[in-house]
Structures are given as C-alpha cells and as structure tokens.
mmCIF file of C-alpha atoms and ligand atoms in Angstrom:
data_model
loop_
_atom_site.group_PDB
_atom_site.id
_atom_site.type_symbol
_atom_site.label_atom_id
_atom_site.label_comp_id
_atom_site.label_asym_id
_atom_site.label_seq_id
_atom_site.Cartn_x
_atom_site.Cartn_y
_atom_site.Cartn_z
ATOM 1 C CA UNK A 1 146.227 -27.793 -51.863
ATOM 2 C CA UNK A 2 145.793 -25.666 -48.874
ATOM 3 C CA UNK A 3 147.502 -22.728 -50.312
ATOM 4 C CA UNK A 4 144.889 -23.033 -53.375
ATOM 5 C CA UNK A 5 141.934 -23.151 -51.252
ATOM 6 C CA UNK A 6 143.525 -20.107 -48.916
ATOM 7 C CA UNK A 7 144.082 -18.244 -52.800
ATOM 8 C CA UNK A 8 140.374 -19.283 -53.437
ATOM 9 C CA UNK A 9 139.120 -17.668 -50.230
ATOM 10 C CA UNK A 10 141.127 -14.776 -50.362
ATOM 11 C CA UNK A 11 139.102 -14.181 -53.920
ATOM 12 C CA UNK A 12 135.899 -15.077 -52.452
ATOM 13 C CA UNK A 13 136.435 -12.185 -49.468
ATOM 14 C CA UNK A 14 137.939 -9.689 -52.171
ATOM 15 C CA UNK A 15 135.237 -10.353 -54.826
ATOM 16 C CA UNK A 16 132.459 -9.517 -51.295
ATOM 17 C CA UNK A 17 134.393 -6.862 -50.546
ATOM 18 C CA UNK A 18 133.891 -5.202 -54.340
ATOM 19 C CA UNK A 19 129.948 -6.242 -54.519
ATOM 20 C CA UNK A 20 130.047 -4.119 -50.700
ATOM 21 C CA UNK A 21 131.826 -1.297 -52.083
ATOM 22 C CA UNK A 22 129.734 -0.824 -55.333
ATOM 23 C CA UNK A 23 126.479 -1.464 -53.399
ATOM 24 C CA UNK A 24 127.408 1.032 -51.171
ATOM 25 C CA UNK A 25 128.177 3.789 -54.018
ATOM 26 C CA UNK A 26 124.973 2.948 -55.647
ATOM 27 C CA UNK A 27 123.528 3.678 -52.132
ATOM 28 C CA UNK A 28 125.272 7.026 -52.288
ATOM 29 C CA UNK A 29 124.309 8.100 -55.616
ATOM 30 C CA UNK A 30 120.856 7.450 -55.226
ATOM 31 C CA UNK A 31 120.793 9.203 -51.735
ATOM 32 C CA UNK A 32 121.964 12.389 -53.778
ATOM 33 C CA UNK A 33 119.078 12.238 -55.852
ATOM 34 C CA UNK A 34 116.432 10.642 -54.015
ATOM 35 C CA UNK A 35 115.000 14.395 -52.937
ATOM 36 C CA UNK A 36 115.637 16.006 -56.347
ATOM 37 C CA UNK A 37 113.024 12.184 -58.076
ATOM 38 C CA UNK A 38 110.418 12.600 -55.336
ATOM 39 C CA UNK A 39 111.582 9.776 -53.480
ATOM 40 C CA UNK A 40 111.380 11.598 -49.594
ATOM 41 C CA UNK A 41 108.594 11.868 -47.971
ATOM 42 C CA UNK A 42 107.362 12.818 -44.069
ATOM 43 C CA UNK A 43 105.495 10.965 -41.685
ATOM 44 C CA UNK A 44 104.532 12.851 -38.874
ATOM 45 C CA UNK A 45 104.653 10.968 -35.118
ATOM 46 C CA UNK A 46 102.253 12.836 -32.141
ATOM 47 C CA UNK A 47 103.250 13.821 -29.095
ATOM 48 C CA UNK A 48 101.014 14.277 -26.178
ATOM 49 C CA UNK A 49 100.916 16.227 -23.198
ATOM 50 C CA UNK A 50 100.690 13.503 -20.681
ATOM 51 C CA UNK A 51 98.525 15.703 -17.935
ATOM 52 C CA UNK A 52 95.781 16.880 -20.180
ATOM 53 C CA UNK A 53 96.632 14.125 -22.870
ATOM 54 C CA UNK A 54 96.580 17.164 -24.881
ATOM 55 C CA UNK A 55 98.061 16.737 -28.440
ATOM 56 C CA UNK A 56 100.929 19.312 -28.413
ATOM 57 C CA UNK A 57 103.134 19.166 -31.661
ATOM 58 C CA UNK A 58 103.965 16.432 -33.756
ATOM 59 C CA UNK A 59 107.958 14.378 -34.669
ATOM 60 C CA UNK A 60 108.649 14.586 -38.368
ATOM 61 C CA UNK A 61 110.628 11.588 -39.674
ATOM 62 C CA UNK A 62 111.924 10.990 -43.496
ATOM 63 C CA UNK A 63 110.895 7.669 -45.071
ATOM 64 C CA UNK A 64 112.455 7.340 -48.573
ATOM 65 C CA UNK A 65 111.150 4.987 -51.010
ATOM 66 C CA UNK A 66 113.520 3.736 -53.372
ATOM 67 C CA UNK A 67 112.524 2.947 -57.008
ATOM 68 C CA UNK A 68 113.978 -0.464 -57.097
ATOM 69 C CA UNK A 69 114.822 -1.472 -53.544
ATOM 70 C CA UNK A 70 111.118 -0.260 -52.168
ATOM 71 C CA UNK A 71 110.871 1.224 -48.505
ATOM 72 C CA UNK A 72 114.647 1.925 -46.884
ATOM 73 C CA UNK A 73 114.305 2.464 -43.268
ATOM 74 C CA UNK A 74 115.469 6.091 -42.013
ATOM 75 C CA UNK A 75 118.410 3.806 -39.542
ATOM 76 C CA UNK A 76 119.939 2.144 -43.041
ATOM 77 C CA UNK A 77 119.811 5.108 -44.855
ATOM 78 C CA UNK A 78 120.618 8.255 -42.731
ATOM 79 C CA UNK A 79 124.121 6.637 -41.527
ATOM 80 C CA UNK A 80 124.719 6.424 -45.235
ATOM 81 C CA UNK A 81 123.967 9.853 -45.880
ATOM 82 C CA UNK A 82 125.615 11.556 -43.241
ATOM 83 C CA UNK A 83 128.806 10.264 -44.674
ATOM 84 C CA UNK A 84 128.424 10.942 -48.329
ATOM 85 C CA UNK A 85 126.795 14.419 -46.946
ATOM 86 C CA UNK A 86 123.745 13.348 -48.937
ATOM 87 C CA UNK A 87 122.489 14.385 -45.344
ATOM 88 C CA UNK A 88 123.245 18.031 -46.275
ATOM 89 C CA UNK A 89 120.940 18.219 -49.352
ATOM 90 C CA UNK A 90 118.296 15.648 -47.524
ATOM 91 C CA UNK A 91 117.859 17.311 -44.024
ATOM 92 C CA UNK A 92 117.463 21.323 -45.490
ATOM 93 C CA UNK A 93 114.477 19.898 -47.416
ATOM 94 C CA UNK A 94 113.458 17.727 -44.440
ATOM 95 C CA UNK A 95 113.611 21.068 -42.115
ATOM 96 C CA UNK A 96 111.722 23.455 -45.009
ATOM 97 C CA UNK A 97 109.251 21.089 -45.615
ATOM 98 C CA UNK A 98 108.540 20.648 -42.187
ATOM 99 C CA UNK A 99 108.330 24.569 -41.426
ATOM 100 C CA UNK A 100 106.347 25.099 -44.626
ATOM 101 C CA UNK A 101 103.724 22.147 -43.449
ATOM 102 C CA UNK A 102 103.222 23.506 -39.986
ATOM 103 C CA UNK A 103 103.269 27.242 -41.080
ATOM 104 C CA UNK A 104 100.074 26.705 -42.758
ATOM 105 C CA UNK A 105 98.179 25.201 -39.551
ATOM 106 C CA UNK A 106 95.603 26.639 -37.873
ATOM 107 C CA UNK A 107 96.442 25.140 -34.918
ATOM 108 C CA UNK A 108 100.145 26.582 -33.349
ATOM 109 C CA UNK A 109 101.123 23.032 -32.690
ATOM 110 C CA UNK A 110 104.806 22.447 -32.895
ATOM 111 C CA UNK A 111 107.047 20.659 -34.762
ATOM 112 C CA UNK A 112 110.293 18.252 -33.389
ATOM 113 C CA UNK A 113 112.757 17.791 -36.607
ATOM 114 C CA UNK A 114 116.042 15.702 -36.268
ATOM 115 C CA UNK A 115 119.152 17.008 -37.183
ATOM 116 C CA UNK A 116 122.449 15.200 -37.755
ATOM 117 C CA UNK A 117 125.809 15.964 -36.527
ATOM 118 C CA UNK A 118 126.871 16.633 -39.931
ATOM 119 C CA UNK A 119 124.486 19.197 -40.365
ATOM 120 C CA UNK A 120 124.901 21.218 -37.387
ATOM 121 C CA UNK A 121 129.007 21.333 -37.961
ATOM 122 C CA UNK A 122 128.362 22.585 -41.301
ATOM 123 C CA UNK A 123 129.349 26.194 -42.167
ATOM 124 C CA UNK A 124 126.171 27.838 -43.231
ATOM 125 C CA UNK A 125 123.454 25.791 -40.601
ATOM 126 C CA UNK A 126 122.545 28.393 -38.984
ATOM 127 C CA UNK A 127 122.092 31.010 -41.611
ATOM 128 C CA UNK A 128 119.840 28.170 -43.744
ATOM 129 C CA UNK A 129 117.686 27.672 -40.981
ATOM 130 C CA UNK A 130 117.057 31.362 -40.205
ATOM 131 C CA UNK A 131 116.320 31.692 -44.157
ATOM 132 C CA UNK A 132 114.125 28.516 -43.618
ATOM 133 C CA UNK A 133 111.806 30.532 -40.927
ATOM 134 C CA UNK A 134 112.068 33.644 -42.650
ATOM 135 C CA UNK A 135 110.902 31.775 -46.089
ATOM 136 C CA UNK A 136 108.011 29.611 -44.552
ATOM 137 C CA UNK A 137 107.203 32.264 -41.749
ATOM 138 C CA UNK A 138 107.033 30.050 -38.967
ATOM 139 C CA UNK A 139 107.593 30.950 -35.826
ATOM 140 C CA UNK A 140 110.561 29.824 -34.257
ATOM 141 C CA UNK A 141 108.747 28.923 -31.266
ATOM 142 C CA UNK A 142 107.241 25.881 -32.868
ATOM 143 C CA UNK A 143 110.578 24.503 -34.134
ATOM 144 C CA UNK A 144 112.209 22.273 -31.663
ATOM 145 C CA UNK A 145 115.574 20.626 -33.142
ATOM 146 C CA UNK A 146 116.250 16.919 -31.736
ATOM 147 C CA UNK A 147 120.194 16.045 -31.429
ATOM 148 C CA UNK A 148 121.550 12.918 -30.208
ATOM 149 C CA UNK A 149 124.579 12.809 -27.301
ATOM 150 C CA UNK A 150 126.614 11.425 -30.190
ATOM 151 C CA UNK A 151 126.415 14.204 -32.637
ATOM 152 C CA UNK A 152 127.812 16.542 -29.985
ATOM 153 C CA UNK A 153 130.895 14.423 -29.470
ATOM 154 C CA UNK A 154 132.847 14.898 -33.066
ATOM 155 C CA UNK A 155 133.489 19.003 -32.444
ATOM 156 C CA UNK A 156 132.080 19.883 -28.535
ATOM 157 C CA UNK A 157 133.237 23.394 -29.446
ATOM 158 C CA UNK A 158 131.457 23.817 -32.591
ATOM 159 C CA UNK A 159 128.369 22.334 -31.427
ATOM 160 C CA UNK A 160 127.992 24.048 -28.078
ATOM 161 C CA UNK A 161 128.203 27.418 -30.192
ATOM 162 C CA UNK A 162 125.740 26.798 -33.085
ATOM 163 C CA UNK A 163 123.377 25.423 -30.072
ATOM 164 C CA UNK A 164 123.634 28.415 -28.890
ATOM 165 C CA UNK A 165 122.766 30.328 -32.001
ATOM 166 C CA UNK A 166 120.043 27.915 -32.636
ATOM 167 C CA UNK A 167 118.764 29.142 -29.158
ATOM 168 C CA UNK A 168 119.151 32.528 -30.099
ATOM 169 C CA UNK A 169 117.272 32.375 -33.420
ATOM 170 C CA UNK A 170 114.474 31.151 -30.142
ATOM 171 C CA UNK A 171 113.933 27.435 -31.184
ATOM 172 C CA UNK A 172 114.034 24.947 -28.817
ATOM 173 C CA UNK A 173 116.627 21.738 -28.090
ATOM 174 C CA UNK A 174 115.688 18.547 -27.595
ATOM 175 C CA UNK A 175 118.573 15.854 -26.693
ATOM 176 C CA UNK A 176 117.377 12.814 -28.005
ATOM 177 C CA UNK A 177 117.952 9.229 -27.259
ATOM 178 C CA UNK A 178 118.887 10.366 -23.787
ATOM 179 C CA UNK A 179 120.906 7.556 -21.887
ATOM 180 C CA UNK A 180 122.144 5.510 -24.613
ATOM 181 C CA UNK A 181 125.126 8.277 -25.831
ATOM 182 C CA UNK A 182 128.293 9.050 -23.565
ATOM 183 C CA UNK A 183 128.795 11.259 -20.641
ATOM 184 C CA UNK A 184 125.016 12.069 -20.403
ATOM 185 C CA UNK A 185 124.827 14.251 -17.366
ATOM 186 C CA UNK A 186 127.731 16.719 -18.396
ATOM 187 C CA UNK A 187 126.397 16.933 -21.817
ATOM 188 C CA UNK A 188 123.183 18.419 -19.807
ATOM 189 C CA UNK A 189 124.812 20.920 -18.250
ATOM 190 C CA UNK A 190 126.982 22.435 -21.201
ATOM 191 C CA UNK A 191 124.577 22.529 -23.833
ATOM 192 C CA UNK A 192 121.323 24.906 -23.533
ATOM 193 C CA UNK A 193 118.904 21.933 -23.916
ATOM 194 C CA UNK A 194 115.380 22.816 -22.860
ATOM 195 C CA UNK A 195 114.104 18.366 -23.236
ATOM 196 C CA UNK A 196 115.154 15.425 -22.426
ATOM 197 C CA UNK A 197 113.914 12.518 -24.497
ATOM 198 C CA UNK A 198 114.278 9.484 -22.759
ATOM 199 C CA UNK A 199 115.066 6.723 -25.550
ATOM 200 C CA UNK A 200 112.634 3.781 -25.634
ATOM 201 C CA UNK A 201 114.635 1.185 -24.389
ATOM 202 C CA UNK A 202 114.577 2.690 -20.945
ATOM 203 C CA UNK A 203 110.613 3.076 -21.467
ATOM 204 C CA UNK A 204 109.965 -0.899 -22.499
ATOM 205 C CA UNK A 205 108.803 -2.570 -19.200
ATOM 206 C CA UNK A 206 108.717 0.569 -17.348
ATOM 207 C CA UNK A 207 105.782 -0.890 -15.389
ATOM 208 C CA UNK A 208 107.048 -4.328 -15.025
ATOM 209 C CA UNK A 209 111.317 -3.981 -14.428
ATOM 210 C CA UNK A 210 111.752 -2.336 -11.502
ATOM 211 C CA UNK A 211 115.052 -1.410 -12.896
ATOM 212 C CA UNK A 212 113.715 0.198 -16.013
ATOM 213 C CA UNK A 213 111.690 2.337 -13.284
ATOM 214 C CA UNK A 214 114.735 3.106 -11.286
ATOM 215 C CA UNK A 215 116.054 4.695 -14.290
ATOM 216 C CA UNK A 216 113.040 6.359 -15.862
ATOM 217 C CA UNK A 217 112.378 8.099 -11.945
ATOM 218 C CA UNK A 218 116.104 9.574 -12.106
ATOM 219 C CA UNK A 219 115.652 10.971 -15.333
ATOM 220 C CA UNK A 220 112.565 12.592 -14.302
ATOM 221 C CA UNK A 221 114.270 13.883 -10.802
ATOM 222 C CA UNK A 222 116.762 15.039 -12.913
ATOM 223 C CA UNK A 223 114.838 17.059 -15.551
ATOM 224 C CA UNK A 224 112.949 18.790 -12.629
ATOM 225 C CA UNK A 225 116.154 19.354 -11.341
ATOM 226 C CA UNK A 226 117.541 21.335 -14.043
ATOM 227 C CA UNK A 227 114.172 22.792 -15.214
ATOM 228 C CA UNK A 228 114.569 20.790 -18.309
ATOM 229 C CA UNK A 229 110.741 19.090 -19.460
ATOM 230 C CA UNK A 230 110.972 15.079 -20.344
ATOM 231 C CA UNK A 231 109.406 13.684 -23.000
ATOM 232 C CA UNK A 232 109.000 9.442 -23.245
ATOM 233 C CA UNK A 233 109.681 8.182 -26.673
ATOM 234 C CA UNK A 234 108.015 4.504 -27.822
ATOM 235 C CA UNK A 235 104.947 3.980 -25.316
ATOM 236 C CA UNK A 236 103.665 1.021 -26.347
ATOM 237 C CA UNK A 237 101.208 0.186 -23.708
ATOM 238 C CA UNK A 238 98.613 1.663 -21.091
ATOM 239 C CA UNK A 239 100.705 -0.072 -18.145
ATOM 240 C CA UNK A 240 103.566 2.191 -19.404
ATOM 241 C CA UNK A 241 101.859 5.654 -20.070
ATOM 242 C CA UNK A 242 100.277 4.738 -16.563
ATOM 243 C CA UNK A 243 103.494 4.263 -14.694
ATOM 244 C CA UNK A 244 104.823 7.835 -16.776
ATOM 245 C CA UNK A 245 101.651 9.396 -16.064
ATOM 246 C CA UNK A 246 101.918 8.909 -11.889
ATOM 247 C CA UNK A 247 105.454 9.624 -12.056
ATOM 248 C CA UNK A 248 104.261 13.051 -13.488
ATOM 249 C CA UNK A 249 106.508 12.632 -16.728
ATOM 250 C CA UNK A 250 105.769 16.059 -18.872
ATOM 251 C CA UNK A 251 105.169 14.157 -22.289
ATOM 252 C CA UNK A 252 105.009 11.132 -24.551
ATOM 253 C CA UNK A 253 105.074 9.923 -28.175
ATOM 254 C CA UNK A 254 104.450 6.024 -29.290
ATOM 255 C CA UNK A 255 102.804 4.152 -31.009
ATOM 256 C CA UNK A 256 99.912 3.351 -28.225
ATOM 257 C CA UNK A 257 98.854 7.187 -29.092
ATOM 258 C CA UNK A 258 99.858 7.212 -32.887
ATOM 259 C CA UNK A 259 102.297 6.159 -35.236
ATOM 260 C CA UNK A 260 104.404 7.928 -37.551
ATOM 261 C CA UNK A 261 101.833 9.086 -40.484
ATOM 262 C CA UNK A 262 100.789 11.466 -43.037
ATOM 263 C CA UNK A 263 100.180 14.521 -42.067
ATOM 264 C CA UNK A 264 96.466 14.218 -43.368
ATOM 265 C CA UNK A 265 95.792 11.858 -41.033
ATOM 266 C CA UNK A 266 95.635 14.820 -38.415
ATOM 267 C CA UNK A 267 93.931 17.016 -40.477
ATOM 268 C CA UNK A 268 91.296 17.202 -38.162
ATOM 269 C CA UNK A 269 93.739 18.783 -35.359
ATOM 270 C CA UNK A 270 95.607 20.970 -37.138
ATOM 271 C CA UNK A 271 92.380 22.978 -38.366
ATOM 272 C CA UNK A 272 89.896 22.576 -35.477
ATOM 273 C CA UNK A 273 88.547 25.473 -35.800
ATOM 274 C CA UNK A 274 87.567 24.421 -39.159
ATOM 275 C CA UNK A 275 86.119 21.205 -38.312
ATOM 276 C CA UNK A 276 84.076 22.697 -35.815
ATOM 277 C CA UNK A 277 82.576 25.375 -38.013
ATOM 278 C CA UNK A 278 81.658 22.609 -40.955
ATOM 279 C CA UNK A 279 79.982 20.981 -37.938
ATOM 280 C CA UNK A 280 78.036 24.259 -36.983
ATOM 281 C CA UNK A 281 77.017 24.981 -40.630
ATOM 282 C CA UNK A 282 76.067 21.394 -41.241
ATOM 283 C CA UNK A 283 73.694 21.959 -37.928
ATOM 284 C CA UNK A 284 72.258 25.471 -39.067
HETATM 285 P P1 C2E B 1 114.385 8.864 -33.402
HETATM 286 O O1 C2E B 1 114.556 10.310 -33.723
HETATM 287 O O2 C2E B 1 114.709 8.431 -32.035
HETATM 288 O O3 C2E B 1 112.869 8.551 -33.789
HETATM 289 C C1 C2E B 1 112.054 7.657 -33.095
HETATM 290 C C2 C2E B 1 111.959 6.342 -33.817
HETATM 291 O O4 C2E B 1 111.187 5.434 -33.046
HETATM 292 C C3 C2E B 1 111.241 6.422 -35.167
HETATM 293 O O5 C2E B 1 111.819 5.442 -36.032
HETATM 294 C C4 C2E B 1 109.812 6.041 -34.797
HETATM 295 O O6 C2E B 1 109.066 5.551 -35.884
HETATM 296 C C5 C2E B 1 110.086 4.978 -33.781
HETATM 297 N N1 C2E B 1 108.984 4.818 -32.818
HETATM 298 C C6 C2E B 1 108.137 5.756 -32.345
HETATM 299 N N2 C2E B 1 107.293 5.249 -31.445
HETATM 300 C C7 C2E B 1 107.594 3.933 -31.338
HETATM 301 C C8 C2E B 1 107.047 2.841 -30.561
HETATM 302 O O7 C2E B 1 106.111 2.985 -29.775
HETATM 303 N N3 C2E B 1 107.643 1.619 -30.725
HETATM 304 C C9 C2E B 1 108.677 1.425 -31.587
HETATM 305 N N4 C2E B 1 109.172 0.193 -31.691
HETATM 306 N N5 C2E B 1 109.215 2.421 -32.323
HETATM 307 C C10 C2E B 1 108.674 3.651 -32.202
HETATM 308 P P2 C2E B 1 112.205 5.759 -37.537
HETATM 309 O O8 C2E B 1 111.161 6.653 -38.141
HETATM 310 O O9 C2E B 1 112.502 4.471 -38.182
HETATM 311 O O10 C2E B 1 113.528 6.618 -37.393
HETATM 312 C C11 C2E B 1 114.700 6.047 -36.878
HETATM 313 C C12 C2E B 1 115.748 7.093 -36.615
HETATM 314 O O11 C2E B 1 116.184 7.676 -37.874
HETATM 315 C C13 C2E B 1 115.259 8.283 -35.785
HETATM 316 O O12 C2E B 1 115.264 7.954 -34.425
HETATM 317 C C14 C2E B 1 116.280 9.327 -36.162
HETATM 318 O O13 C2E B 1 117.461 9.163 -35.411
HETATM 319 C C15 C2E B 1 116.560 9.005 -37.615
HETATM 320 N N6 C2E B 1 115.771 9.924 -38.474
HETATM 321 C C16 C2E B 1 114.488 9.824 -38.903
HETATM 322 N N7 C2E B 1 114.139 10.894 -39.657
HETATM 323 C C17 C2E B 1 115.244 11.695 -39.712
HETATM 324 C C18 C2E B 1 115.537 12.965 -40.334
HETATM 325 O O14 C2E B 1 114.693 13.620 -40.969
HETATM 326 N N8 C2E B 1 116.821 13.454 -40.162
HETATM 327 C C19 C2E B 1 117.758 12.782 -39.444
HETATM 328 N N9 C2E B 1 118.987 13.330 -39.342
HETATM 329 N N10 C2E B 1 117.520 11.618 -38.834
HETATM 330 C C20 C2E B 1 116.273 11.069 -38.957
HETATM 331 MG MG1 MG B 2 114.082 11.969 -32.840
HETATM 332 MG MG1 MG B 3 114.850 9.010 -30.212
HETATM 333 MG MG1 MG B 4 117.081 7.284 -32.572
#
C-alpha cells in the first residue's frame, strides 16, 4: 500500500514536472516571436532632476502582451528570455526603437534602456549598437545603458571591456539596482559607471526608517565621492522625494512623478517648442 501511493506520487511530481517543462517551451517559442506578431511594446518612465524638478530623460521598459495569456510582466518574462536568448532578438528592437523614438524629439531629452547580461557578452553588441545610432541618428549622448551588479558577474573580463567600448562609442552607464547585487563597492571602481541607481527597496521609508536613511546618505556620500551622479528609483511619496531632495540626491523616477507610459503621454515635453508656438498662433 505505501509503495503504491509512493508510485502514485512519484507520477503525480513527474506528470508536474512535464506540464512545467512544456509550459515553459511554449513560453520560449512565443518569446521568439512575440517582436516579429506585434506583441512588444514601450512604456516610457520620467525621470526628474530633483533640484530644478526639471524633467531630464525618460526609462524605457518592454511590456509584452501575449495573445492568449494577456499582459506578462517584464520580471516573468525577461528571465525567460535571457535564457532561450529570445533576449537577443527582443532587446536590439527594444534599443532601436528606443533611439528611433527619441531621435525624432524636439526636445534633447535622454533616454535610460536596460540591457541584459546576455546581451552585453554577446559577440556583435557593440557593433549593433553603433549601427543602431548610426541608423536612427541619435546622439550617443542621450543613450544611457542601465546594467545590473549581476550581469557583470558571469564574464568580469568581458564585461569590463565592452563597458568600456560602450563608453567609447560616448554613451553613458548606469548600474542599476545598486545595493541589492554582490560586491557593490568594487564593482564601482572597476567598471566606468557614470550613475548609481539606488534600487527602491532602499528608497521605501526613506523618511520614516532611520536605517533606510543611513543607507540612502552613504550612497549619496559615496557617489559624490567618486563623481558618480545618483539617481532614486520608485518614489512613491512627497515625505520621500523630500528626505532625497535635502539630502541633495541628483535625480529621481517613481511613480509619485509618473508612471511607466506611452510615449504620447509626454508629447507635450518632447516638442515644447511646438506647444508653445500652437499657443502663440492660437493667441495672434
Ligand atoms: P528596473 O530596470 O529596475 O525598472 C524599474 C521597475 O520599477 C519597473 O518595473 C517600473 O515600472 C517599476 N517602478 C518604477 N517606479 C516605481 C514605483 O514608484 N513603485 C513601484 N512599486 N515600482 C516602480 P517593470 O517595468 O515591471 O520592469 C521590471 C524589470 O524588468 C526592470 O527593472 C528591468 O530589470 C526589467 N526590464 C524591463 N524592461 C526591460 C528591457 O527592455 N530589457 C531588459 N533587459 N530588462 C527589462
Ligand atoms: Mg532599469
Ligand atoms: Mg532598477
Ligand atoms: Mg530591476
């Protein structure tokens, strides 16, 4: 009797472990042909200048809705993708789009567009993002690349070098996430990052856990330090932007300023000009 029921169970995990598998190669086929069906799309995050409030550039983030299984969130999916290299196929058309978008602004603003460790190992990064700027004419100025701690980790080497290139090519580094990846501090000093984004989890409470402060302050002292600018990421509430604000943190995103959208939803800032002269005519 036991051994039947241990036989059943062992077919009850097996027969899970199949459904898993075949979900998850479903997942992967339809990540290689979600771009190619239409199924990608950008939302577009601000990020503000926390002295003037000044808008200054905008994150791009990929939302994918899928045919059947309606909105996938960007943490499900991209894991998924990296490891099929889905990712590959996904994150060029993430980074032309992106370039094409803010090449046609009137307004210089600039653009922050995440990049996985699978992409920046890959042989030919470097070349396709150089084609990318050449292609959409952007200037590389306005292209800042955001790379988590943990993307650095797989090939140090590799990814010191094609930072470096990326730096070269005059596009800026972002290290995103800061503090919740390994080995934070060295990874400052080896890799030609010019921000610091301090992840949100740091940010939550800022104003009311004096630890969360604690923190927050020595990544500030730190960035000053090493000439690198800090940027918040997730300010939720006017106690926090306050607290970031006095403790003369460069920049924020979150949603208490905006939240990931369309890019039409800014219409209005990235052709002031624009705007003000359909104002002026309307007047005259
Ligand atoms: P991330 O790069 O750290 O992006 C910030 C995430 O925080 C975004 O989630 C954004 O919507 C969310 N967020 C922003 N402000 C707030 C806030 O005030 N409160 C809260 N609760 N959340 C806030 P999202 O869009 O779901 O993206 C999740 C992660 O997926 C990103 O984290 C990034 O690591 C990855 N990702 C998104 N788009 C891309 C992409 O195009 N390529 C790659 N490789 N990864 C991407
Ligand atoms: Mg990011
Ligand atoms: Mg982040
Ligand atoms: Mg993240």
């Amino acid at each position: 009797r036991v051994k039947a029921e241990g036989r059943g169970t062992h077919r009850f995990f097996e027969a899970s472990m199949n459904a898993l598998v075949r979900e998850r190669r479903l997942m992967e086929h339809d990540l290689h042909q979600a771009v190619a069906h239409g199924e990608m799309r950008l939302v577009y995050q601000p990020q503000h200048q926390l002295a003037t409030r000044a808008l200054i550039g905008f994150e791009v983030l990929l939302r994918w809705q899928h045919p059947v299984r309606g909105a996938v969130s960007p943490a499900d999916f991209i894991p998924i993708a990296e490891e099929c290299g889905a990712i590959l196929t996904i994150g060029a058309w993430v980074l032309s789009q992106a370039c094409r978008e803010a090449a046609g602004w009137t307004n210089p603003l600039s653009i922050a567009v995440n990049v996985s460790a699978v992409q920046i190992l890959a042989p030919h990064f470097i070349q396709s993002v150089d084609d990318i700027l050449r292609e959409t004419g952007l200037a590389p100025e306005r292209l800042e690349i955001e790379i988590t701690e943990t993307a650095l980790i797989r090939d140090p080497e590799r990814a010191a070098s094609t930072l470096r290139d990326l730096k070269a090519l005059g596009i800026r580094l972002a290290m995103d996430d800061f503090g919740t990846g390994y080995s934070s501090l060295s990874n400052l000093r080896s890799y030609p990052f010019d921000k610091i984004k301090i992840d949100r989890s740091f940010i939550q409470a800022v104003d009311s856990n004096s630890q969360a402060a604690a923190i927050v302050r020595s990544v500030l002292g730190l960035g000053r330090g090493l000439g690198l600018q800090v940027l918040a990421e997730g300010v939720e509430t006017e106690g926090e932007l306050r607290f970031l604000h006095g403790e003369r943190c460069h920049a924020a995103q979150g949603f208490l300023m905006g939240r990931p959208a369309p890019i039409e939803t800014f219409a209005a800032h990235l052709h002031p000009s624009e705007a003000q002269t359909a104002v002026s005519s309307k007047a005259a």
